[in-house]
């Protein structure tokens, strides 16, 4: 298995050259490609569940784009994940082409 941190990719999918830095990518034992983004946002207040859902909604387009870029570079399925280490919270979904 190959794990890469701060994986850099140049893409022009959105019409101009962009340099992307993905927090972590790896391939698991089942040959699934993973793109994981770490989020260190801090929440003060009572509604942690709502905060996490808003963060998922806010960052989902970014991860979906990373999945699109990776689908051009890698064979096999791609899973996307957001990890919030301060809350030990993990959220994942499959990339759909």
Short mmCIF file of N, CA and C in Angstrom, two decimals:
data_model
loop_
_atom_site.label_atom_id
_atom_site.label_comp_id
_atom_site.label_asym_id
_atom_site.label_seq_id
_atom_site.Cartn_x
_atom_site.Cartn_y
_atom_site.Cartn_z
N UNK A 1 0.84 -1.19 0.00
CA UNK A 1 0.00 0.00 0.00
C UNK A 1 0.87 1.24 0.00
N UNK A 2 0.42 2.21 -0.72
CA UNK A 2 1.16 3.47 -0.85
C UNK A 2 0.37 4.58 -0.17
N UNK A 3 1.00 5.23 0.80
CA UNK A 3 0.38 6.38 1.47
C UNK A 3 1.22 7.60 1.16
N UNK A 4 0.56 8.63 0.68
CA UNK A 4 1.27 9.88 0.40
C UNK A 4 0.59 11.02 1.13
N UNK A 5 1.38 11.87 1.74
CA UNK A 5 0.90 13.03 2.48
C UNK A 5 1.25 14.29 1.70
N UNK A 6 0.31 15.24 1.71
CA UNK A 6 0.48 16.49 0.97
C UNK A 6 0.83 16.20 -0.49
N UNK A 7 0.01 15.37 -1.10
CA UNK A 7 0.17 14.94 -2.49
C UNK A 7 -0.15 16.10 -3.42
N UNK A 8 0.81 16.48 -4.25
CA UNK A 8 0.63 17.62 -5.16
C UNK A 8 0.28 17.15 -6.56
N UNK A 9 -0.71 17.81 -7.15
CA UNK A 9 -1.17 17.49 -8.50
C UNK A 9 -1.42 18.80 -9.24
N UNK A 10 -1.00 18.83 -10.49
CA UNK A 10 -1.32 19.97 -11.36
C UNK A 10 -2.49 19.54 -12.24
N UNK A 11 -3.51 20.37 -12.33
CA UNK A 11 -4.67 20.05 -13.15
C UNK A 11 -5.15 21.30 -13.88
N UNK A 12 -5.81 21.07 -15.00
CA UNK A 12 -6.44 22.18 -15.72
C UNK A 12 -7.92 21.88 -15.97
N UNK A 13 -8.50 21.02 -15.15
CA UNK A 13 -9.90 20.61 -15.33
C UNK A 13 -10.88 21.77 -15.25
N UNK A 14 -10.54 22.81 -14.50
CA UNK A 14 -11.46 23.94 -14.36
C UNK A 14 -11.10 25.09 -15.30
N UNK A 15 -10.26 24.80 -16.31
CA UNK A 15 -9.99 25.79 -17.34
C UNK A 15 -8.66 26.51 -17.23
N UNK A 16 -8.02 26.45 -16.09
CA UNK A 16 -6.69 27.05 -15.95
C UNK A 16 -5.85 26.13 -15.06
N UNK A 17 -4.56 26.26 -15.16
CA UNK A 17 -3.68 25.40 -14.37
C UNK A 17 -3.84 25.69 -12.88
N UNK A 18 -4.01 24.62 -12.12
CA UNK A 18 -4.12 24.73 -10.67
C UNK A 18 -3.19 23.70 -10.04
N UNK A 19 -2.53 24.10 -8.99
CA UNK A 19 -1.73 23.16 -8.21
C UNK A 19 -2.53 22.80 -6.97
N UNK A 20 -2.93 21.54 -6.86
CA UNK A 20 -3.70 21.06 -5.72
C UNK A 20 -2.77 20.33 -4.75
N UNK A 21 -3.07 20.45 -3.48
CA UNK A 21 -2.35 19.68 -2.47
C UNK A 21 -3.39 18.92 -1.66
N UNK A 22 -3.38 17.60 -1.81
CA UNK A 22 -4.31 16.73 -1.10
C UNK A 22 -3.64 16.25 0.18
N UNK A 23 -4.36 16.35 1.29
CA UNK A 23 -3.76 16.02 2.58
C UNK A 23 -3.19 14.61 2.62
N UNK A 24 -3.98 13.63 2.21
CA UNK A 24 -3.49 12.26 2.23
C UNK A 24 -4.20 11.45 1.17
N UNK A 25 -3.43 10.64 0.45
CA UNK A 25 -4.01 9.67 -0.49
C UNK A 25 -3.37 8.32 -0.22
N UNK A 26 -4.14 7.27 -0.44
CA UNK A 26 -3.59 5.93 -0.31
C UNK A 26 -4.49 4.94 -1.02
N UNK A 27 -3.97 3.74 -1.21
CA UNK A 27 -4.72 2.63 -1.81
C UNK A 27 -4.83 1.55 -0.75
N UNK A 28 -6.06 1.09 -0.47
CA UNK A 28 -6.22 0.08 0.58
C UNK A 28 -6.05 -1.34 0.01
N UNK A 29 -6.23 -2.33 0.88
CA UNK A 29 -6.02 -3.73 0.50
C UNK A 29 -6.96 -4.19 -0.61
N UNK A 30 -8.11 -3.55 -0.73
CA UNK A 30 -9.09 -3.91 -1.75
C UNK A 30 -8.90 -3.11 -3.04
N UNK A 31 -7.77 -2.40 -3.15
CA UNK A 31 -7.43 -1.60 -4.33
C UNK A 31 -8.35 -0.39 -4.52
N UNK A 32 -8.88 0.11 -3.40
CA UNK A 32 -9.68 1.33 -3.42
C UNK A 32 -8.76 2.52 -3.18
N UNK A 33 -8.88 3.52 -4.03
CA UNK A 33 -8.11 4.76 -3.87
C UNK A 33 -8.85 5.67 -2.89
N UNK A 34 -8.13 6.19 -1.91
CA UNK A 34 -8.71 7.08 -0.92
C UNK A 34 -8.08 8.47 -1.03
N UNK A 35 -8.94 9.49 -0.90
CA UNK A 35 -8.48 10.87 -0.77
C UNK A 35 -9.08 11.37 0.54
N UNK A 36 -8.21 11.75 1.47
CA UNK A 36 -8.64 12.16 2.80
C UNK A 36 -8.19 13.59 3.06
N UNK A 37 -9.11 14.39 3.55
CA UNK A 37 -8.82 15.76 3.89
C UNK A 37 -9.01 15.92 5.40
N UNK A 38 -8.01 16.47 6.06
CA UNK A 38 -8.07 16.71 7.50
C UNK A 38 -8.58 18.12 7.75
N UNK A 39 -9.54 18.24 8.65
CA UNK A 39 -10.11 19.55 8.98
C UNK A 39 -9.90 19.80 10.47
N UNK A 40 -9.29 20.94 10.76
CA UNK A 40 -8.94 21.23 12.15
C UNK A 40 -9.76 22.37 12.73
N UNK A 41 -10.89 22.67 12.09
CA UNK A 41 -11.76 23.72 12.60
C UNK A 41 -12.22 23.43 14.02
N UNK A 42 -12.35 24.48 14.81
CA UNK A 42 -12.75 24.35 16.20
C UNK A 42 -14.14 24.95 16.37
N UNK A 43 -14.97 24.24 17.11
CA UNK A 43 -16.34 24.68 17.32
C UNK A 43 -16.56 25.00 18.80
N UNK A 44 -17.13 26.17 19.04
CA UNK A 44 -17.53 26.52 20.40
C UNK A 44 -19.05 26.58 20.41
N UNK A 45 -19.62 26.00 21.39
CA UNK A 45 -21.08 26.01 21.48
C UNK A 45 -21.61 24.61 21.69
N UNK A 46 -22.92 24.49 21.63
CA UNK A 46 -23.58 23.24 21.99
C UNK A 46 -23.86 22.33 20.81
N UNK A 47 -24.07 22.87 19.63
CA UNK A 47 -24.56 22.06 18.52
C UNK A 47 -23.42 21.55 17.64
N UNK A 48 -22.61 20.65 18.20
CA UNK A 48 -21.47 20.09 17.47
C UNK A 48 -21.94 19.33 16.24
N UNK A 49 -23.02 18.59 16.35
CA UNK A 49 -23.53 17.81 15.21
C UNK A 49 -23.87 18.72 14.02
N UNK A 50 -24.50 19.84 14.29
CA UNK A 50 -24.84 20.79 13.23
C UNK A 50 -23.57 21.39 12.62
N UNK A 51 -22.61 21.74 13.47
CA UNK A 51 -21.33 22.28 12.99
C UNK A 51 -20.66 21.29 12.04
N UNK A 52 -20.59 20.02 12.43
CA UNK A 52 -19.93 19.01 11.59
C UNK A 52 -20.66 18.83 10.27
N UNK A 53 -21.99 18.84 10.30
CA UNK A 53 -22.76 18.73 9.05
C UNK A 53 -22.51 19.92 8.14
N UNK A 54 -22.44 21.11 8.70
CA UNK A 54 -22.14 22.29 7.88
C UNK A 54 -20.75 22.20 7.27
N UNK A 55 -19.78 21.69 8.04
CA UNK A 55 -18.42 21.53 7.53
C UNK A 55 -18.39 20.49 6.39
N UNK A 56 -19.13 19.40 6.54
CA UNK A 56 -19.22 18.41 5.47
C UNK A 56 -19.78 19.06 4.22
N UNK A 57 -20.88 19.79 4.36
CA UNK A 57 -21.49 20.46 3.20
C UNK A 57 -20.54 21.47 2.57
N UNK A 58 -19.77 22.16 3.38
CA UNK A 58 -18.87 23.18 2.88
C UNK A 58 -17.68 22.58 2.13
N UNK A 59 -17.18 21.45 2.61
CA UNK A 59 -15.97 20.86 2.04
C UNK A 59 -16.24 19.76 1.01
N UNK A 60 -17.47 19.29 0.91
CA UNK A 60 -17.80 18.23 -0.04
C UNK A 60 -17.42 18.59 -1.49
N UNK A 61 -17.72 19.82 -1.99
CA UNK A 61 -17.34 20.14 -3.37
C UNK A 61 -15.83 20.03 -3.61
N UNK A 62 -15.03 20.46 -2.65
CA UNK A 62 -13.58 20.37 -2.78
C UNK A 62 -13.15 18.91 -2.92
N UNK A 63 -13.67 18.04 -2.05
CA UNK A 63 -13.30 16.62 -2.12
C UNK A 63 -13.83 15.96 -3.38
N UNK A 64 -15.03 16.34 -3.81
CA UNK A 64 -15.55 15.80 -5.07
C UNK A 64 -14.64 16.17 -6.24
N UNK A 65 -14.11 17.39 -6.22
CA UNK A 65 -13.19 17.80 -7.27
C UNK A 65 -11.90 16.99 -7.19
N UNK A 66 -11.39 16.79 -5.98
CA UNK A 66 -10.20 15.94 -5.82
C UNK A 66 -10.46 14.54 -6.38
N UNK A 67 -11.65 14.02 -6.14
CA UNK A 67 -12.01 12.70 -6.68
C UNK A 67 -12.03 12.71 -8.19
N UNK A 68 -12.53 13.78 -8.78
CA UNK A 68 -12.54 13.91 -10.24
C UNK A 68 -11.12 13.91 -10.78
N UNK A 69 -10.24 14.66 -10.15
CA UNK A 69 -8.84 14.71 -10.57
C UNK A 69 -8.21 13.33 -10.44
N UNK A 70 -8.43 12.67 -9.32
CA UNK A 70 -7.81 11.35 -9.10
C UNK A 70 -8.37 10.30 -10.06
N UNK A 71 -9.63 10.44 -10.45
CA UNK A 71 -10.21 9.45 -11.38
C UNK A 71 -9.52 9.51 -12.74
N UNK A 72 -8.93 10.66 -13.08
CA UNK A 72 -8.15 10.77 -14.31
C UNK A 72 -6.76 10.17 -14.17
N UNK A 73 -6.29 10.04 -12.93
CA UNK A 73 -4.93 9.57 -12.68
C UNK A 73 -4.84 8.11 -12.26
N UNK A 74 -5.91 7.59 -11.68
CA UNK A 74 -5.86 6.25 -11.09
C UNK A 74 -6.98 5.37 -11.61
N UNK A 75 -6.69 4.08 -11.68
CA UNK A 75 -7.72 3.10 -12.00
C UNK A 75 -8.40 2.67 -10.70
N UNK A 76 -9.63 2.21 -10.82
CA UNK A 76 -10.33 1.65 -9.67
C UNK A 76 -11.19 2.67 -8.97
N UNK A 77 -11.96 2.18 -8.00
CA UNK A 77 -12.88 3.05 -7.27
C UNK A 77 -12.14 4.07 -6.41
N UNK A 78 -12.82 5.17 -6.14
CA UNK A 78 -12.25 6.23 -5.32
C UNK A 78 -13.24 6.56 -4.20
N UNK A 79 -12.71 6.57 -2.99
CA UNK A 79 -13.47 6.98 -1.82
C UNK A 79 -12.91 8.30 -1.31
N UNK A 80 -13.80 9.13 -0.81
CA UNK A 80 -13.43 10.44 -0.29
C UNK A 80 -13.75 10.48 1.20
N UNK A 81 -12.89 11.12 1.97
CA UNK A 81 -13.13 11.18 3.40
C UNK A 81 -12.71 12.50 4.00
N UNK A 82 -13.48 12.92 4.98
CA UNK A 82 -13.15 14.09 5.79
C UNK A 82 -12.90 13.61 7.21
N UNK A 83 -11.79 14.04 7.79
CA UNK A 83 -11.49 13.67 9.17
C UNK A 83 -11.28 14.92 10.00
N UNK A 84 -11.97 14.96 11.12
CA UNK A 84 -11.89 16.07 12.07
C UNK A 84 -11.21 15.55 13.33
N UNK A 85 -9.87 15.65 13.41
CA UNK A 85 -9.16 15.03 14.53
C UNK A 85 -9.53 15.58 15.91
N UNK A 86 -9.90 16.85 15.99
CA UNK A 86 -10.27 17.40 17.30
C UNK A 86 -11.50 16.73 17.89
N UNK A 87 -12.34 16.17 17.02
CA UNK A 87 -13.59 15.54 17.46
C UNK A 87 -13.60 14.04 17.19
N UNK A 88 -12.49 13.52 16.68
CA UNK A 88 -12.41 12.11 16.29
C UNK A 88 -13.62 11.73 15.45
N UNK A 89 -13.92 12.58 14.46
CA UNK A 89 -15.10 12.40 13.61
C UNK A 89 -14.65 12.13 12.18
N UNK A 90 -15.23 11.10 11.60
CA UNK A 90 -14.89 10.65 10.25
C UNK A 90 -16.15 10.61 9.41
N UNK A 91 -16.05 11.11 8.17
CA UNK A 91 -17.18 11.04 7.22
C UNK A 91 -16.61 10.65 5.87
N UNK A 92 -17.27 9.68 5.20
CA UNK A 92 -16.77 9.21 3.91
C UNK A 92 -17.91 9.00 2.93
N UNK A 93 -17.56 9.06 1.62
CA UNK A 93 -18.53 8.78 0.56
C UNK A 93 -17.76 8.38 -0.69
N UNK A 94 -18.40 7.63 -1.59
CA UNK A 94 -17.73 7.23 -2.82
C UNK A 94 -17.76 8.37 -3.84
N UNK A 95 -16.67 8.46 -4.59
CA UNK A 95 -16.65 9.40 -5.71
C UNK A 95 -17.42 8.77 -6.87
N UNK A 96 -18.31 9.54 -7.46
CA UNK A 96 -19.02 9.04 -8.63
C UNK A 96 -18.56 9.81 -9.85
N UNK A 97 -18.22 9.08 -10.89
CA UNK A 97 -17.68 9.71 -12.10
C UNK A 97 -18.77 10.39 -12.88
#
